[in-house]
Coordinates of C-alpha atoms in Angstrom, one line a residue:
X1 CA 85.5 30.4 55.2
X2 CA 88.9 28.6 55.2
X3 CA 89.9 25.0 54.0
X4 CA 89.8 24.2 57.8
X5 CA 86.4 25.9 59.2
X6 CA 83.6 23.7 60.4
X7 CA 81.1 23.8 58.2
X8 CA 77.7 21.7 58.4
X9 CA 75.4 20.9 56.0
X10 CA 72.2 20.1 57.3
X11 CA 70.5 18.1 54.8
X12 CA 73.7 17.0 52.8
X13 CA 72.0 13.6 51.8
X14 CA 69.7 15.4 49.1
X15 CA 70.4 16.7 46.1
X16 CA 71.6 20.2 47.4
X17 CA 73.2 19.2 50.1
X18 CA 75.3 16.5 48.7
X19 CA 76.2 18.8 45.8
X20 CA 77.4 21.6 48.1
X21 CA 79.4 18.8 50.1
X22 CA 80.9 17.5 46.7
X23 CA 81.7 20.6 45.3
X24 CA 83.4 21.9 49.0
X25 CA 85.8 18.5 49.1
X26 CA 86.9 19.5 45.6
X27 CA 87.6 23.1 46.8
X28 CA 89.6 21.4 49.3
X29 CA 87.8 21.9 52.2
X30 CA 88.6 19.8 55.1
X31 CA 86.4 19.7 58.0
X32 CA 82.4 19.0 56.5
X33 CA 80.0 18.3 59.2
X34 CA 76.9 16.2 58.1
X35 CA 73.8 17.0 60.1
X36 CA 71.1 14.9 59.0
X37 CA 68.6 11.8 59.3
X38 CA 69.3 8.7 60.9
X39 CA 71.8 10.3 62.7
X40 CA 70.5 13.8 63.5
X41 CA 66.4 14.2 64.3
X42 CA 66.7 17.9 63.6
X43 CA 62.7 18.3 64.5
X44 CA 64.7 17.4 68.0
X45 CA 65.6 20.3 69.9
X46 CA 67.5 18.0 72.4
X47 CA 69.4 16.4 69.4
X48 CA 70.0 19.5 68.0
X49 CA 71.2 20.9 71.0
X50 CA 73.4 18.0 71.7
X51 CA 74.8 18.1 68.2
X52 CA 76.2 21.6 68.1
X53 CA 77.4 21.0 71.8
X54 CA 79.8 18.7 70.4
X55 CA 80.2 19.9 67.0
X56 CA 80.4 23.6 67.3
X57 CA 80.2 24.1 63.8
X58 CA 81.4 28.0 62.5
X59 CA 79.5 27.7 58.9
X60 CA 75.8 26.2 58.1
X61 CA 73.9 25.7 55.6
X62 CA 70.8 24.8 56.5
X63 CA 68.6 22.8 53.6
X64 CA 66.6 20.2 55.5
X65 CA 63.2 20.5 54.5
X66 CA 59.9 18.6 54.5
X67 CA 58.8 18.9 51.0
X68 CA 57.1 17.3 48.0
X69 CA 54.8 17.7 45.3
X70 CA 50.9 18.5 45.2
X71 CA 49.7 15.3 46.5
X72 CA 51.8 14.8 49.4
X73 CA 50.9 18.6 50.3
X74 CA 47.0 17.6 50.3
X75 CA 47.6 14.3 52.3
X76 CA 50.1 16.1 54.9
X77 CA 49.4 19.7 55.7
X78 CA 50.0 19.3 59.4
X79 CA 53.6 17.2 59.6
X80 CA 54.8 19.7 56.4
X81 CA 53.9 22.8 58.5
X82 CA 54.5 21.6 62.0
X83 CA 58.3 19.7 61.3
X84 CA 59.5 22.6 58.9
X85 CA 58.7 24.8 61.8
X86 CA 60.9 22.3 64.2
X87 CA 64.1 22.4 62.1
X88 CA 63.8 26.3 61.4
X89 CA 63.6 26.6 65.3
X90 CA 66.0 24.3 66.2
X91 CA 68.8 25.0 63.7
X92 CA 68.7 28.7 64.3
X93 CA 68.6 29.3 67.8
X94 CA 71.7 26.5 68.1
X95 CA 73.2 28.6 65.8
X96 CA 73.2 31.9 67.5
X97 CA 73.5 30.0 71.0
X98 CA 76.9 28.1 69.6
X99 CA 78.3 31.0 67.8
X100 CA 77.8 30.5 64.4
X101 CA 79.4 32.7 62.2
X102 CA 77.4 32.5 59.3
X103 CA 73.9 30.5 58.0
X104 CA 72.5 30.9 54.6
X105 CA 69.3 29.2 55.0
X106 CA 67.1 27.9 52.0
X107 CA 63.8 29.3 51.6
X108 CA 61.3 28.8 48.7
X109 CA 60.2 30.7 45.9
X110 CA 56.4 30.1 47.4
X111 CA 57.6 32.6 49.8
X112 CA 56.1 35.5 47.4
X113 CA 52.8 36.2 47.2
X114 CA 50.8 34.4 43.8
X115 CA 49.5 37.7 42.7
X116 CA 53.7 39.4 42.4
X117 CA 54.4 40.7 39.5
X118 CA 57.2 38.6 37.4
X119 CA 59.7 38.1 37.8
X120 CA 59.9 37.8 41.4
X121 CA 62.0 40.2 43.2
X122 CA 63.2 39.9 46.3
X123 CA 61.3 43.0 48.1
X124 CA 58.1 41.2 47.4
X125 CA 58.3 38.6 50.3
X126 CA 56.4 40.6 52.3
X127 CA 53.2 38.4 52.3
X128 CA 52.0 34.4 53.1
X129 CA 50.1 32.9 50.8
X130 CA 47.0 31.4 52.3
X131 CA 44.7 29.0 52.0
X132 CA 46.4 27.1 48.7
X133 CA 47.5 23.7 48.6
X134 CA 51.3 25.1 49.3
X135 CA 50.3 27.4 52.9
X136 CA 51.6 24.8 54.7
X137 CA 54.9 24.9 53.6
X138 CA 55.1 28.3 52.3
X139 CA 54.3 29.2 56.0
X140 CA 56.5 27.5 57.5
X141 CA 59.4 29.1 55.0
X142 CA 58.1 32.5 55.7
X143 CA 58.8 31.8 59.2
X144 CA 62.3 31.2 58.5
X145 CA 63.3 33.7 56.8
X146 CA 61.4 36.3 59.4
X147 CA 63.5 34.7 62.1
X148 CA 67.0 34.9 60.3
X149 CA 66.2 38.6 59.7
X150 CA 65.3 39.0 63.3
X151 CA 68.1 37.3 64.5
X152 CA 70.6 39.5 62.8
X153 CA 68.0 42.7 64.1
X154 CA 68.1 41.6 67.3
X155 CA 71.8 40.3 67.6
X156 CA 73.7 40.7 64.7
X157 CA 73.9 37.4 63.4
X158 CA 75.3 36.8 59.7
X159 CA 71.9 35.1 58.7
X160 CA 70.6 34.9 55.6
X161 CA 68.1 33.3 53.2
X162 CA 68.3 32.5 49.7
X163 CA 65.5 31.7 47.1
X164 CA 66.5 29.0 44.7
X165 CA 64.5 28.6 41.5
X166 CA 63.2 24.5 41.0
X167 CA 65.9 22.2 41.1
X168 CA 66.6 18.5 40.8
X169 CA 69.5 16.4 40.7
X170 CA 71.6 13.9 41.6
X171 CA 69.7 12.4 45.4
X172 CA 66.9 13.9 44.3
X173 CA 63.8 11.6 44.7
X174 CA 62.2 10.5 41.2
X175 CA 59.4 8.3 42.5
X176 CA 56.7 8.8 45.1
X177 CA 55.1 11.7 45.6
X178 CA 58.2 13.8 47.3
X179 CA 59.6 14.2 43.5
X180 CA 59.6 16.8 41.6
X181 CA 58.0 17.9 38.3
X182 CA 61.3 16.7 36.4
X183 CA 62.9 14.0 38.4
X184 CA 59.1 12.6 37.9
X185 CA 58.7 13.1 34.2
X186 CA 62.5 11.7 34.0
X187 CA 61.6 8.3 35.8
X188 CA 58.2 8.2 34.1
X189 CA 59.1 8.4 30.0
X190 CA 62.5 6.9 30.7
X191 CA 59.9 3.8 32.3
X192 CA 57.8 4.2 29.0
X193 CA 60.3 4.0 27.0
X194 CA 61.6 0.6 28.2
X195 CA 58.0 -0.7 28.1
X196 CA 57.4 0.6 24.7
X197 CA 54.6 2.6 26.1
X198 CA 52.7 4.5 23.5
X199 CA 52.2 7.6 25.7
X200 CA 53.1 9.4 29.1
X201 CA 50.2 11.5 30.5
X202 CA 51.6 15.0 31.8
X203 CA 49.5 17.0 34.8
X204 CA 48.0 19.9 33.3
X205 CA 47.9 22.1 30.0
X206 CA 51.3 22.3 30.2
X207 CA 51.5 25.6 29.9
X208 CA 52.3 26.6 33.3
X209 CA 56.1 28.3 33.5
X210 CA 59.4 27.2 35.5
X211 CA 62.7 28.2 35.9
X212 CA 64.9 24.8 36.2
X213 CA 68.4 24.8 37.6
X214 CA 70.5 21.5 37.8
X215 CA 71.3 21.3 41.6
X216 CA 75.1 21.1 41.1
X217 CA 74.3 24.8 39.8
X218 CA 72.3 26.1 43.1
X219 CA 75.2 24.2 44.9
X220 CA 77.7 27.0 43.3
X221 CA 75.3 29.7 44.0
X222 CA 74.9 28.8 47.5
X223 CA 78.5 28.4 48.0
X224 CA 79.7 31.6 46.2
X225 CA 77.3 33.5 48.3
X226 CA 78.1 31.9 51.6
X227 CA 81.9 33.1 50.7
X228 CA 80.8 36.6 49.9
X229 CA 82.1 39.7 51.6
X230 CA 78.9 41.3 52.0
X231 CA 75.2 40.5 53.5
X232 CA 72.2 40.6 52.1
X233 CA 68.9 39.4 53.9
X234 CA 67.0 37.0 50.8
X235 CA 68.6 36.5 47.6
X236 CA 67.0 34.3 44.7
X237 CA 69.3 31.8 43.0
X238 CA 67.8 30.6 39.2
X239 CA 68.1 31.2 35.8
X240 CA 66.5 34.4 34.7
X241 CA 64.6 32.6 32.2
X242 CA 61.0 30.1 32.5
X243 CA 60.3 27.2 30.3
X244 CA 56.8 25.6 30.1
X245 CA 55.7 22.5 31.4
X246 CA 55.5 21.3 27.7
X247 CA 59.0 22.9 26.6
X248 CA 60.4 20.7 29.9
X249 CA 58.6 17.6 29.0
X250 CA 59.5 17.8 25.1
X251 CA 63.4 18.4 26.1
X252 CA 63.1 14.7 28.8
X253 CA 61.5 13.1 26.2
X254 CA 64.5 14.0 23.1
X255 CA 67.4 13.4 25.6
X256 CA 65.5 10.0 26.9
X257 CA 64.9 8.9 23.5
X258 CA 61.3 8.2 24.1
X259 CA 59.4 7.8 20.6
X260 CA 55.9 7.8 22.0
X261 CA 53.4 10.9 22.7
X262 CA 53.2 13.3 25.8
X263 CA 49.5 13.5 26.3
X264 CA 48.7 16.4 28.7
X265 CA 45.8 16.3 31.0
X266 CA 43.5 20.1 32.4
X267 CA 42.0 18.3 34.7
X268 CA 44.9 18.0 37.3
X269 CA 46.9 20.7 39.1
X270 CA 49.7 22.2 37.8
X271 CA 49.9 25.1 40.7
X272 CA 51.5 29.1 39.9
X273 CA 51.5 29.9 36.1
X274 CA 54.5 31.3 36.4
X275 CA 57.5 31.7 39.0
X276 CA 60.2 33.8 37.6
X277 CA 63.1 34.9 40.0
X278 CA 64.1 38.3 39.5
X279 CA 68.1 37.4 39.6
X280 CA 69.4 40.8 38.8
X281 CA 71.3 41.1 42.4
X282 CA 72.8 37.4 42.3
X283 CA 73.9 38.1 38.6
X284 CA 75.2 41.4 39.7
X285 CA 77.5 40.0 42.4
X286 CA 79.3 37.8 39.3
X287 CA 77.6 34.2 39.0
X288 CA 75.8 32.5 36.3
X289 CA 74.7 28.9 36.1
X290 CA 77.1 26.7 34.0
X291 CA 74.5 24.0 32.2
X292 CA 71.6 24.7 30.4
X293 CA 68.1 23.1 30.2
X294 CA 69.2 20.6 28.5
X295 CA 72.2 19.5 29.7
X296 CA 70.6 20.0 33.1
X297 CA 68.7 17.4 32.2
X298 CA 71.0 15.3 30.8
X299 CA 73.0 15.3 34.1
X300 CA 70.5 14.0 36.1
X301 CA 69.3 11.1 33.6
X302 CA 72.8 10.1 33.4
X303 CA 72.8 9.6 37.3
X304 CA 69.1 8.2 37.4
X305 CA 70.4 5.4 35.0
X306 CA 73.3 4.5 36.7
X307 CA 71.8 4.4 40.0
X308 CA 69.4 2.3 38.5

């Protein structure tokens, strides 16, 4: 990519997407294309279509998704499935019709199977989960990735898919049931804490594992791979280390402030036990995520509070 290439981000009002946008305008790149809702319906093949027509962009990342945490999953099976599959079809075939020169499309770590080994490497996404509360969008990843690889089988496009670990952010949602585990628990003991609650109930023993990356980090990844010199089919972005659920919840609640107990409930779903991305090929190529846990954390409070 140079400062002048035509890059879109499709997606760029979340928390990836405008941290990949931010980060490129401080690189000093000139010509960012947004391709996103209200503007853009990408489950629209005719407004995709009309959108690269006149756009032509050379670059995309592609991080639209429909996605959200377990009880949006249960109530919506059929519009997470059914518009993920949209976009995926949409965006790519644009993209190889309109000459792009290279995608990096965002996948899921829910692409590997629950029974991998861990950490997660990336020859394992061979299977699709079935018949757990994430199918419907783990499917509808799988999909994506299979039809970046075949497009570069059967034409030689320069698509690829990464794997990022969980991330949240700035623009990340931290109420209703499209947040995230810690854009959730930020919102939730930061609200406890103003209303001198005595307690925040946590879903689950707690015990369950996560790797955690602030998205201004997954932002870097993506862009330092989308410049690399050399291909490679799925790639997983994190942090080569999990936290629990509890170790997450007890580092909110000391950078919130919050006094009060974290009560943790077994009787609600708390999904995998563990999701550890095998990062050996990321790290190998030369990056490493610049904040820690904590000051992961810290970021996005920072921004919840002020856009508060």
């Amino acid at each position: 990519m140079d400062k002048t290439s035509r890059i879109c981000i499709v997606g760029d009002k979340g928390a990836l997407g405008s941290a990949i946008k931010s980060q490129l305008l401080q690189e000093g790149f000139s010509n960012i294309l947004s391709c996103d809702l209200p503007e853009v319906d990408c489950t629209s093949q005719q407004a995709v279509k009309q959108y690269f027509e006149a756009n032509r962009p050379q670059y995309v990342f592609f991080l639209a998704a429909i996605s959200a945490g377990i009880e949006y999953k249960k109530k919506y099976p059929v519009e997470i499935l059914l518009k993920n599959l949209q976009m995926e079809t949409n965006i790519l075939s644009c993209s190889h019709e309109y000459g792009c020169k290279r995608l990096l499309n965002v996948c899921s770590a829910l692409l590997y199977p629950s029974a991998s080994p861990m950490p997660l490497k990336e020859e394992y996404a061979t299977l699709t989960n079935l018949n757990e509360i994430d199918t419907p969008y783990s499917l509808a990843k799988a999909a994506g990735f299979q039809l970046c690889k075949y497009y570069q089988q059967q034409y030689g496009d320069d698509f690829f898919t990464v794997v990022p670990c969980n991330f949240f952010g700035e623009h990340a949602a931290f109420d209703g049931d499209k947040a995230g585990v810690v854009p959730s628990l930020i919102r939730r003991i930061s609200e406890a804490k103003e209303q001198n609650q005595p307690e925040v109930v946590v879903w689950g023993t707690g015990n369950a594992c996560r790797e955690f990356l602030n998205s201004k980090d997954v932002a870097s990844a993506c862009i330092f791979l989308m410049k690399a010199p050399q291909t490679i089919p799925l790639i997983n972005i994190g942090r080569g280390h999990e936290y629990t659920i509890r170790e997450t919840a007890e580092t909110i609640r000391r950078v919130i402030g919050y006094t009060g107990e974290l009560v943790f409930d077994p009787e609600k779903p708390e999904g995998r036990l563990h999701m550890q991305l095998d990062t050996t090929a990321l790290f190998g190529l030369g990056w490493k995520p610049t904040m820690n846990l904590e000051e992961s954390i810290r970021d996005a409070y920072t921004w919840y509070v002020a856009q508060r």
